[in-house]
XYZ file of C-alpha atoms in Angstrom:
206
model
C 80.828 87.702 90.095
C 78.397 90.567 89.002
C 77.205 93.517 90.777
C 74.335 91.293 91.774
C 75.820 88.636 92.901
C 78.103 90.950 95.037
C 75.212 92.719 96.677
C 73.200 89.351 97.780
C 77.271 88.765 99.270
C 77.958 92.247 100.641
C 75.647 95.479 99.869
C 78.144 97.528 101.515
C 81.096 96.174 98.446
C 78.420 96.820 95.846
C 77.649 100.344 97.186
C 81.720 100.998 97.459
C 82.247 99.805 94.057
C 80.391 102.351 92.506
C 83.559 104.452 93.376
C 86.085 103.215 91.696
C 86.478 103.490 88.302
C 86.534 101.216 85.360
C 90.421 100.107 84.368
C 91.979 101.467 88.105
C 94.464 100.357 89.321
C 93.724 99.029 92.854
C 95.270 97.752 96.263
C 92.617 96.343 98.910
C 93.993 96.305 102.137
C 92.942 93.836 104.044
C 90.670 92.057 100.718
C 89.579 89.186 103.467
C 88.083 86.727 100.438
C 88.931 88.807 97.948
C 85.401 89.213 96.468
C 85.942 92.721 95.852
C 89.016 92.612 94.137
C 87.343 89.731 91.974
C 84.365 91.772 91.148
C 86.600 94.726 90.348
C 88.924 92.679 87.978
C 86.100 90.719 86.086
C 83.500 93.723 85.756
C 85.312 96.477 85.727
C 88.538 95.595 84.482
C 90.440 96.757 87.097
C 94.305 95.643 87.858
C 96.437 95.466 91.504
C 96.700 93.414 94.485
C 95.296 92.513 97.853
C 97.302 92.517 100.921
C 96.015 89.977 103.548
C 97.399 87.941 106.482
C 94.910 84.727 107.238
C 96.155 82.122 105.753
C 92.455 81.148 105.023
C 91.250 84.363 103.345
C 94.561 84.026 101.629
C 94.376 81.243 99.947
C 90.084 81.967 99.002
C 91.700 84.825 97.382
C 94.055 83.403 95.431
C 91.292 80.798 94.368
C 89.989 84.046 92.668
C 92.440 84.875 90.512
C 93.468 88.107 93.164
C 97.094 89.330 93.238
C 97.580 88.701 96.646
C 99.851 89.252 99.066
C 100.774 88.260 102.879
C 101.568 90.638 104.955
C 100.676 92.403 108.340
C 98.807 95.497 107.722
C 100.427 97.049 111.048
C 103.819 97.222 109.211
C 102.984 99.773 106.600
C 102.989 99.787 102.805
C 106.415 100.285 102.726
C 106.590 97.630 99.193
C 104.475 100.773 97.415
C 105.683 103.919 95.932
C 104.156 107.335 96.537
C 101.344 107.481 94.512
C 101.525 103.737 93.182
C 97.427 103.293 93.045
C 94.777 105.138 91.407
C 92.114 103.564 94.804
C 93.053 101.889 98.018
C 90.613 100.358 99.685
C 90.514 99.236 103.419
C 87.299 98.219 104.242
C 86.486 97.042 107.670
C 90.154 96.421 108.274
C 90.974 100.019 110.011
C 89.274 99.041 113.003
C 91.202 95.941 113.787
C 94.727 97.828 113.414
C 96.475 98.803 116.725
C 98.224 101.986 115.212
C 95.391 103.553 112.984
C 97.018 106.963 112.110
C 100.155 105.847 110.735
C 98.260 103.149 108.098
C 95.811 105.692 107.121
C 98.476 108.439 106.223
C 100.362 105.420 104.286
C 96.911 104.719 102.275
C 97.286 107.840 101.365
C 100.383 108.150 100.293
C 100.410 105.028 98.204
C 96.844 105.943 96.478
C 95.185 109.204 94.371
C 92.732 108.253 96.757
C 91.335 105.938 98.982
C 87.949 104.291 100.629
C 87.827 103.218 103.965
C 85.051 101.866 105.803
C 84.373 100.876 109.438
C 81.260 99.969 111.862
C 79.758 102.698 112.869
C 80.489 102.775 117.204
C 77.634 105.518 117.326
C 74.454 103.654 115.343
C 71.842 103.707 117.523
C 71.169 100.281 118.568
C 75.086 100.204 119.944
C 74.040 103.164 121.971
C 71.128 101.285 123.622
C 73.490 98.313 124.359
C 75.458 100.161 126.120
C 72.641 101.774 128.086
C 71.952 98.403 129.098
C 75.344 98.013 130.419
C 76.389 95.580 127.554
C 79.345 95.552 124.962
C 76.993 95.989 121.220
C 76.345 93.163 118.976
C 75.233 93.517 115.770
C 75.675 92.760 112.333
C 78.347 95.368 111.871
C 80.039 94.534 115.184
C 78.899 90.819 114.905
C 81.507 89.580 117.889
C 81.225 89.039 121.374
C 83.428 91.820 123.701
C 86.411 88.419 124.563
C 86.495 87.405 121.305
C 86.373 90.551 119.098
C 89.126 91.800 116.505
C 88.283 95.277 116.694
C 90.588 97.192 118.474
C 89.297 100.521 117.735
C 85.898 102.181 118.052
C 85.290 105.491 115.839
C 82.002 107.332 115.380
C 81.464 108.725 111.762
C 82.395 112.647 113.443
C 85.859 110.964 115.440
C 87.370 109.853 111.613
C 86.097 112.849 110.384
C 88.449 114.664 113.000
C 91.610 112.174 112.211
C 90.917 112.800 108.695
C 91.063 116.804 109.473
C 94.619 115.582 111.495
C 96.137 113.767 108.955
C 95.450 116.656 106.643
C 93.078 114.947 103.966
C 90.302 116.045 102.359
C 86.524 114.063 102.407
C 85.896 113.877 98.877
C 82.113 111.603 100.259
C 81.157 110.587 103.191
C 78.101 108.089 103.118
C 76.740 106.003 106.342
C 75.143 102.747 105.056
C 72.247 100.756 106.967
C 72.701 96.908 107.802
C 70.908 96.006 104.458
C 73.727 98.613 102.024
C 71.267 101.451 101.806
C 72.799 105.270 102.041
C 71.125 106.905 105.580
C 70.542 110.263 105.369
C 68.901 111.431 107.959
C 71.003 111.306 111.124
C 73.711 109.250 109.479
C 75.805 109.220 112.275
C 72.765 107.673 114.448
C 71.058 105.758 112.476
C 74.036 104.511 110.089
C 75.851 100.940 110.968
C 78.173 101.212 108.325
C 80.188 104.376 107.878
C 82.417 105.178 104.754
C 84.347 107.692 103.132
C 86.110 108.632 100.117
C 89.781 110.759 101.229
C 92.690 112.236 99.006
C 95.880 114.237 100.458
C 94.718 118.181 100.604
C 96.277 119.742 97.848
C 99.481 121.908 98.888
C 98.567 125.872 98.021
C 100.227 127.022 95.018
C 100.304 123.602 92.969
């Protein structure tokens, strides 16, 4: 899969992959199909793994060539060592987790840094839906309110202020439209698609 290829599939992956650099090593969180990863591996020689639970997505990502492995996201990254990844990704996966905090400050402690990325609860068109009275639908938030997997709802500014919490430092922050181009103008109104690039703050003195 080329970059082209991969932005028919997904702008927002081809936008993202920008961001990590050539020969990293990698964990995806969540890696769904595993088309990042196999982008990642063929065309930009990256190494690592994907942790996934669907059996389904599982198995298309093993079809890929992907280092994968099952496992429930909610129970850490407890196999990893401090440090263990050059990039974690965990793209549209945070949302879906019951206990956010404590799998973002593991990201971050397994990775030099990490990308996550999330729908956007504050894009404009969410805003009117719920004007209307009605739970939003759209192409970020493509499920219906009873049979949704997102657990969580964040505005670009409420992970900025968990980010602030869990004492790490926004290296980029980009909010994407439906179609994978950058907004900015209003990001955090008129962008479906927020995501940002975090490290641990450096301690003073080191």
């Amino acid at each position: 899969m080329n970059i082209d290829q991969l932005e028919s599939v997904r702008p927002d992956l081809a936008f993202i992959a920008h961001w990590v650099k050539p020969k990293a090593h990698v964990l995806d969180v969540g890696c769904g199909d595993g088309a990042m990863m196999g982008f990642l591996q063929a065309d930009k020689q990256c190494s690592g793994y994907g942790i996934e639970i669907a059996d389904d997505k599982l198995l298309e990502s093993a079809q890929r060539g992907i280092n994968v492995i099952q496992q429930d996201m909610e129970k850490g990254l407890g196999l990893f060592g401090d440090n263990s990844f050059d990039t974690v990704l965990c793209l549209q996966s945070l949302q879906m987790m019951q206990h956010v905090e404590p799998l973002l400050r593991d990201i971050v402690r397994v990775g030099a840094e990490a990308i996550v990325s999330f729908p956007n609860f504050a894009y404009w068109p969410h805003r009117v839906a719920l004007l209307r009275g009605r739970m939003p639908v759209s192409k970020s938030l493509p499920y219906q309110w009873f049979d949704t997997p997102n657990v969580r709802c964040a505005t670009i500014y409420d992970f900025e202020e968990l980010a602030a919490e869990c004492g790490l430092e926004v290296l980029e922050r980009v909010a994407l439209a439906e179609d994978g181009a950058v907004v900015s103008f209003l990001p955090n109104l008129r962008g479906s698609l927020a995501v940002f690039r975090l490290r641990k703050k450096a301690r003073p003195g080191l």
